[in-house]
Coordinates of C-alpha atoms and ligand atoms in Angstrom, one line a residue:
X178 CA -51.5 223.9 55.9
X179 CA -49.6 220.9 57.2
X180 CA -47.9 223.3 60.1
X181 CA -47.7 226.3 61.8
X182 CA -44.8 227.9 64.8
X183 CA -46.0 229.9 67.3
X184 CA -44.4 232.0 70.6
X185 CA -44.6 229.9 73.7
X186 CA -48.1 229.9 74.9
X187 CA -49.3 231.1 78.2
X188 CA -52.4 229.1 80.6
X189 CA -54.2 232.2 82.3
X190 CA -56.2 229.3 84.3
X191 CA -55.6 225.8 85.2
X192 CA -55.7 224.1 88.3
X193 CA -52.6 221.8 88.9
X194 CA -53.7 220.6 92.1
X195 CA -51.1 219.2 94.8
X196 CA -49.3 216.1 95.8
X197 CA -49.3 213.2 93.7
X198 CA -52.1 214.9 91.9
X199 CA -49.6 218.0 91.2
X200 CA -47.1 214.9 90.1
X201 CA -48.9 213.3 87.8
X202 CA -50.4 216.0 85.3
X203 CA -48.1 219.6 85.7
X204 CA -45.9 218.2 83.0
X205 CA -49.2 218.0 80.9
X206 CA -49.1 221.3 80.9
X207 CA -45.5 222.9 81.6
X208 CA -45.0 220.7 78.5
X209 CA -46.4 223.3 76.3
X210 CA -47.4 226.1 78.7
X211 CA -44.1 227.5 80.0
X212 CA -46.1 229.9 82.0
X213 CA -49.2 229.9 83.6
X214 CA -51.8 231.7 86.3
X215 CA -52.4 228.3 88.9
X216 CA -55.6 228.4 90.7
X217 CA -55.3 228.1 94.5
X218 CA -58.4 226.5 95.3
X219 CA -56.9 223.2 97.2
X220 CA -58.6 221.5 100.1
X221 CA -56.8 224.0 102.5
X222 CA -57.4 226.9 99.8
X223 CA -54.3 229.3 99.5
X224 CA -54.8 232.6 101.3
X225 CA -52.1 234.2 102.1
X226 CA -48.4 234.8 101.0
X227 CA -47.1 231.6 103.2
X228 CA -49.7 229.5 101.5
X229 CA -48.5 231.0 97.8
X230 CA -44.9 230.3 99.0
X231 CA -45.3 227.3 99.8
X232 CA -47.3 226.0 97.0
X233 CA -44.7 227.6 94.3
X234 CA -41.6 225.6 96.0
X235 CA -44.4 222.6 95.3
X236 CA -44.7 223.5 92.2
X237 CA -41.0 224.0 91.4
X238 CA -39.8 220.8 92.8
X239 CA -42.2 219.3 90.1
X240 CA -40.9 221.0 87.2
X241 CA -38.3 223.9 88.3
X242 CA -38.4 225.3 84.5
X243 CA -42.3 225.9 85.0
X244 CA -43.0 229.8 85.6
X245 CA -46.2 229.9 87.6
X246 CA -48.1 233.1 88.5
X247 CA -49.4 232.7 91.8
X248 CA -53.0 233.3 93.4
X249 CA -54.2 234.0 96.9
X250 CA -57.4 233.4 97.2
X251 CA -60.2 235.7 98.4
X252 CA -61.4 234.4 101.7
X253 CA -63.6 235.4 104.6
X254 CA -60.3 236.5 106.4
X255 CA -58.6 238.0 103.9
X256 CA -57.8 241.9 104.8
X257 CA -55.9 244.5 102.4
X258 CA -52.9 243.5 104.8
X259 CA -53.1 240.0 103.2
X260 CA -52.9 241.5 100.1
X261 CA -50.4 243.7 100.0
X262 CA -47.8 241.1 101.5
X263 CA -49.1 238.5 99.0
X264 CA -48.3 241.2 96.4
X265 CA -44.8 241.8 97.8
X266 CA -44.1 238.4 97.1
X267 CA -45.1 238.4 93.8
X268 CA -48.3 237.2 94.3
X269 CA -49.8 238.4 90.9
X270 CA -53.8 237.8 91.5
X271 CA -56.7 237.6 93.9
X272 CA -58.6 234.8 93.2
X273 CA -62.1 234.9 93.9
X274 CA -64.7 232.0 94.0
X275 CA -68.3 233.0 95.8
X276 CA -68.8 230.4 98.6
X277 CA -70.0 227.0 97.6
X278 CA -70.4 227.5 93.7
X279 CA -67.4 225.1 92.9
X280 CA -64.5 222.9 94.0
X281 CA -63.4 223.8 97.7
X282 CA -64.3 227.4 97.7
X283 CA -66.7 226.8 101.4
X284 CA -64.3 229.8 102.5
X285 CA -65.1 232.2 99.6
X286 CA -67.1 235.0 100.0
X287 CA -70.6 235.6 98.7
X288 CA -71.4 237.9 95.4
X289 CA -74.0 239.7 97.9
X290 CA -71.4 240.2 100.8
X291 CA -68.4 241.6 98.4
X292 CA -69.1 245.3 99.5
X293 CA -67.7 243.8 102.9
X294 CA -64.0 243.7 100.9
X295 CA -64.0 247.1 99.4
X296 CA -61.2 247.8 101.5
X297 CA -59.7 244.7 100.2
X298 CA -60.1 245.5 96.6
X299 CA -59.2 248.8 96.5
X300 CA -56.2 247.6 98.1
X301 CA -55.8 245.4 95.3
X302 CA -56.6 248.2 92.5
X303 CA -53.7 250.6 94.1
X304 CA -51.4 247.9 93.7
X305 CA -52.4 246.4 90.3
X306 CA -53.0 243.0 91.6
X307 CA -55.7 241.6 89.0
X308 CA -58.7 240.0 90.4
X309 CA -59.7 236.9 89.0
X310 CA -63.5 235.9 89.4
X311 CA -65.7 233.0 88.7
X312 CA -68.7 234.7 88.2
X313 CA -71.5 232.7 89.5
X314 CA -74.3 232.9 91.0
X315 CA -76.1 230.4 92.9
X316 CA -79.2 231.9 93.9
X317 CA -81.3 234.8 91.7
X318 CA -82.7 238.1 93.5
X319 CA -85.3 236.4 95.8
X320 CA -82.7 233.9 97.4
X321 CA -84.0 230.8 95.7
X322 CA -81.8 228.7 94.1
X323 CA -80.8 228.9 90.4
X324 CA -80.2 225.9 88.0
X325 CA -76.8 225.8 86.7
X326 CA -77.3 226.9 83.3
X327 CA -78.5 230.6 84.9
X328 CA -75.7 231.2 87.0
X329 CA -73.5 232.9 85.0
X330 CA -75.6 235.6 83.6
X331 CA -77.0 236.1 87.2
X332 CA -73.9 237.1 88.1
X333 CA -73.5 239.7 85.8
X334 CA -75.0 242.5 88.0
X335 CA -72.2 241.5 91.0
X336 CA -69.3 241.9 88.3
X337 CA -70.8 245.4 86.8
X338 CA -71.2 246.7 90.5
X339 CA -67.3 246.1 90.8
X340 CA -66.5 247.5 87.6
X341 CA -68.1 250.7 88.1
X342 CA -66.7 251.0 92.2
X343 CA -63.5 250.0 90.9
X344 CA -62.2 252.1 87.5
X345 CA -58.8 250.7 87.8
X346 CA -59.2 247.5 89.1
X347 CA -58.0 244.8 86.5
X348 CA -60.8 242.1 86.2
X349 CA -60.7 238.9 84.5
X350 CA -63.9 237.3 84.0
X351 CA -63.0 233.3 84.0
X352 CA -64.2 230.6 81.6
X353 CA -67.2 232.8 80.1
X354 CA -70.0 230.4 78.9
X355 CA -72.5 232.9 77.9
X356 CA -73.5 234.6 74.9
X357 CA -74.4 237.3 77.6
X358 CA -71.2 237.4 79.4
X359 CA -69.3 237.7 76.2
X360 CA -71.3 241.1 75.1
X361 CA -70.9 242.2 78.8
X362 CA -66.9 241.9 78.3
X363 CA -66.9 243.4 75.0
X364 CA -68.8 246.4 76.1
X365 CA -67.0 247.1 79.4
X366 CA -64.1 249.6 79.9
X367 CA -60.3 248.4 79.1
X368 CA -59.6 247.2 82.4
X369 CA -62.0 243.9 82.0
X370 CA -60.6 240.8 80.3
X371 CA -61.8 237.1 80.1
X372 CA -60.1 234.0 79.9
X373 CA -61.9 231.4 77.3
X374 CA -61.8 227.4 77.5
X375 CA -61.4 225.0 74.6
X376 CA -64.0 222.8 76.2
X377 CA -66.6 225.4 76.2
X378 CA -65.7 226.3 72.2
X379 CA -66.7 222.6 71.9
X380 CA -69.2 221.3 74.4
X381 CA -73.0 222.5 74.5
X382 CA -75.7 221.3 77.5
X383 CA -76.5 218.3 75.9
X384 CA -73.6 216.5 75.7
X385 CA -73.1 217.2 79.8
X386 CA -76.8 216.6 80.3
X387 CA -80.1 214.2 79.2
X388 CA -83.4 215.9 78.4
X389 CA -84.2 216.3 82.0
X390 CA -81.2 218.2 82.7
X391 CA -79.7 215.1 84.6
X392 CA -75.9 214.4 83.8
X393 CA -75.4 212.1 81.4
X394 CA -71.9 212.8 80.9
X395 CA -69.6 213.6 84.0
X396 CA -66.5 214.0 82.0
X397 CA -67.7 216.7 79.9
X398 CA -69.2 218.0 83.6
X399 CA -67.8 221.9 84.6
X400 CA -68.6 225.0 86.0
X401 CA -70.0 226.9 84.6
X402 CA -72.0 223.9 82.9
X403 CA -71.3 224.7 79.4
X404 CA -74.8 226.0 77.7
X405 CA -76.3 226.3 74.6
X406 CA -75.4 225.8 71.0
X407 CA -75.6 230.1 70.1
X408 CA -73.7 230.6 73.6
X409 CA -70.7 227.9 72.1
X410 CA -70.8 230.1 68.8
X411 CA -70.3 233.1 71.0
X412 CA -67.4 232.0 72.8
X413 CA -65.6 231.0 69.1
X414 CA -66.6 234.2 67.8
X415 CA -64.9 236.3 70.5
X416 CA -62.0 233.4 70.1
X417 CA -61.1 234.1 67.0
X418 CA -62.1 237.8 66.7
X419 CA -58.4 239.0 67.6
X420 CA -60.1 241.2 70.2
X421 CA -56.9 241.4 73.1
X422 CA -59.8 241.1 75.8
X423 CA -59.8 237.8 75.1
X424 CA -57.3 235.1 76.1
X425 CA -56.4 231.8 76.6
X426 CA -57.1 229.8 80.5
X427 CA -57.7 226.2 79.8
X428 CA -59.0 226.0 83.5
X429 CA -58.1 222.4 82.9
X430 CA -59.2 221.0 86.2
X431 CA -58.3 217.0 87.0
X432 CA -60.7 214.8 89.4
X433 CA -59.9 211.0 90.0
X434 CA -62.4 208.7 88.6
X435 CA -63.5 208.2 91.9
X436 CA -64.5 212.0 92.3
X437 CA -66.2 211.7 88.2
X438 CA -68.4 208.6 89.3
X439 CA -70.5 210.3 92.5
X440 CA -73.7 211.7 92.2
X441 CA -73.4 214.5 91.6
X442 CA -70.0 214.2 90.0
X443 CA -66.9 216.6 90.9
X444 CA -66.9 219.7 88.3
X445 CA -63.9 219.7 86.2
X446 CA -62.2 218.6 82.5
X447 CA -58.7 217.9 82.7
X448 CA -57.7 219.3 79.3
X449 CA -54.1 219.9 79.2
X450 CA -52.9 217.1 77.0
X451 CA -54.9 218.5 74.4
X452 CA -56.1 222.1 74.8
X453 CA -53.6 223.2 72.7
X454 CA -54.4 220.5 69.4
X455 CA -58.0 221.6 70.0
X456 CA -57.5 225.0 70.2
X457 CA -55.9 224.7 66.4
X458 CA -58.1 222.6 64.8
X459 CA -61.2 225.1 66.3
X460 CA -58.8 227.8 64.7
X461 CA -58.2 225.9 61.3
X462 CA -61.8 225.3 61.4
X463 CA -62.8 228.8 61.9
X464 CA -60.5 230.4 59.0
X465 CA -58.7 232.0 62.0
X466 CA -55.0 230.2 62.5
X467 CA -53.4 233.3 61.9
X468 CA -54.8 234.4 65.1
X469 CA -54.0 231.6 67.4
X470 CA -50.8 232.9 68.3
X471 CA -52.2 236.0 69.5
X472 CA -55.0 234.5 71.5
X473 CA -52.5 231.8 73.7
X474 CA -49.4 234.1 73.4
X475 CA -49.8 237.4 73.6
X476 CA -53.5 238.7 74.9
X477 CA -53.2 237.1 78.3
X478 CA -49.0 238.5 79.0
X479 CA -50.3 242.0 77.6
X480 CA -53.2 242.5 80.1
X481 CA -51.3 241.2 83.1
X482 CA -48.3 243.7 82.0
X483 CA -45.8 241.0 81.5
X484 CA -43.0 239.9 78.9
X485 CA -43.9 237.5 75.8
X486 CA -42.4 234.1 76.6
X487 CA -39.2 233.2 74.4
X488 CA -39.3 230.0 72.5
X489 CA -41.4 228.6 70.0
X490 CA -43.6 225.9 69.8
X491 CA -44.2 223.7 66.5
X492 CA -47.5 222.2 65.8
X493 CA -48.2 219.6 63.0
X494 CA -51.6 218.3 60.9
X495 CA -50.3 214.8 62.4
X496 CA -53.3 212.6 63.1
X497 CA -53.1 211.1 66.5
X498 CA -55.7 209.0 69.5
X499 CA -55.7 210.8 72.3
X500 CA -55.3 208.3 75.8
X501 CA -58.5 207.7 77.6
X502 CA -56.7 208.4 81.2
X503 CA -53.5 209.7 82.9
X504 CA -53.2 207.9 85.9
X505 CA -56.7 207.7 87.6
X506 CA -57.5 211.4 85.6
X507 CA -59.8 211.0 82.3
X508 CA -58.5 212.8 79.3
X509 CA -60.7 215.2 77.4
X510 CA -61.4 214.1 74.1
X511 CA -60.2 210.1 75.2
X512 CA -60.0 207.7 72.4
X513 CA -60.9 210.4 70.0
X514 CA -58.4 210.8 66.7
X515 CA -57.5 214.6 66.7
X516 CA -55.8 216.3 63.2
X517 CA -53.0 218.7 65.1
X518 CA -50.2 217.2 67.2
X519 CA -47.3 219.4 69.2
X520 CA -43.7 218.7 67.1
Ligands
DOR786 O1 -65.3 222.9 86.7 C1 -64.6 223.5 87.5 N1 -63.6 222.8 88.2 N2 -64.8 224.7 87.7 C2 -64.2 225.4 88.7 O2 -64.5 226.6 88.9 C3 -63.2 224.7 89.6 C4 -62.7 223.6 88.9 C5 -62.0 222.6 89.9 O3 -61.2 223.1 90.7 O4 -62.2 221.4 89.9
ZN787 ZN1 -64.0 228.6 87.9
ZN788 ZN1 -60.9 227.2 87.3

């Protein structure tokens, strides 16, 4: 196979950032990604439809051919109200991020105080406004705290309470990491989807971490921390299985060197140069390219209930080294040699 042409893919999760940041890597993705779900979790997070407004005219002074799907975020002060605006403006998802578990989410609400925004969910289920989680916890059923590699499946009980309150609610469950997570998706009703990395079809513990569990690795450092090797065989399985519950969210996620080099480091792999070579080499690999186009194309527009992008994109078996940085931003998979290239 020296090629293959695919629909225009979608990005159900990535995190563009603003500014100069937003300058320097939304072509990375807009590039190849005419359309995609951008994550609103910025120093001053985005809550409500001004915040979504204003980020999108951001976003299309950058590139005005881009077609992002806007997020409010779920926040201490977010009321159905909020909601329902953000919604009339096209606002397509609450975005929720418990308090504390990742990059400025201090304002997010806690998996344990959720039942406090009922109102605000069922607001969103009446609407069909999908809510987007990162389902983490940091702490298990006593309060203590819970080392990374446990907070996903601690989580699970939070997402299966909402699940059963909320029939008609659509959830996505972000960046699943967890042999766990994965069965909980593909046993839950219709109206539960997930969004799947590249990085975590590639990365296990020990390339983030040493024996000790201490990061070795801060470029291959996320959230969730990617886990073990039968958890990464998981995530490919359900990949590749063609199962529409399943779609594509690079939740590529740039920090400065600066950010990569503290102790502990910022969370986040900026992966849109090459999410989309990786993606079909992890196909080709797995005897599954027929299905690519399914997985970054179709799955993701289907469960939000939108159109197919137009266009096709062109990949080619092309050998090329990816750059070790953009800017100040290191690239996932720097300096390596990868087989597919974008035509
Ligand atoms: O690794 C991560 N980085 N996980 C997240 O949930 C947020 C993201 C970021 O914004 O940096
Ligand atoms: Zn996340
Ligand atoms: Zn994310």
């Amino acid at each position: 196979m020296r090629g293959i042409i695919i629909r225009c893919p979608d990005d159900m999760h990535f995190h563009p950032r603003t500014g100069k940041m937003l300058k320097n890597v939304l072509l990375c993705t807009s590039k190849v990604f005419p359309r995609g779900v951008v994550m609103g979790n910025l120093p001053k997070p985005v809550a409500t439809t001004d915040d979504a407004q204003m980020y999108r005219a951001e976003i299309y002074c950058v590139d005005p051919n881009f077609s992002p799907i806007m997020t409010i975020m779920l926040t201490k002060s977010t009321t159905p109200q909020i909601v329902k605006e953000a919604f009339g403006r096209d606002v397509r998802v609450l975005k929720y991020i418990p308090n504390n578990v990742s990059t400025n989410s201090e304002e997010g609400v806690a998996l344990t105080e959720l039942h406090n925004f009922y109102p605000v969910l069922e607001t969103a289920e009446k609407l069909g406004m999908i809510f987007s989680g990162h389902w983490e916890s940091p702490l298990d059923e006593s309060g203590a705290p819970l080392p990374e590699i446990d907070r996903e499946v601690h989580a699970i009980p939070f997402l299966q309470e909402i699940v059963r309150h909320f029939p008609n609610l659509k959830v996505v469950v972000e960046h699943v990491t967890t042999r766990e997570m994965i069965q909980y998706v593909e046993s839950a009703p219709k109206n539960v989807g997930a969004t799947l990395t590249v990085h975590h079809a590639i990365l296990n513990i020990s390339n983030v971490c040493d024996s000790e569990g201490k990061i070795r690795s801060p470029d291959n450092y996320c959230k969730p921390i990617a886990k073990g090797m039968i958890d990464t065989d998981a995530i490919i399985r359900a990949m590749t299985s063609g199962n529409p519950k399943f779609f594509f969210g690079s939740d590529s996620a740039p920090h400065p060197m600066s950010a990569k080099e503290k102790i502990p480091p910022a969370a986040g792999i900026f992966t849109a140069p090459v999410a989309l070579p990786l993606l079909c080499q992890l196909f080709e690999e797995n005897d599954a390219l027929s299905r690519l186009e399914n997985f970054v194309s179709r799955f993701g527009a289907e469960f939000y209930g939108l159109p197919l992008n137009e266009g096709e994109i062109t990949l080619r078996k092309n050998p090329w080294t990816v750059p070790d940085y953009l800017g100040l931003v290191h690239i996932f998979k720097g300096g390596k040699v990868l087989n597919w290239r974008i035509a």
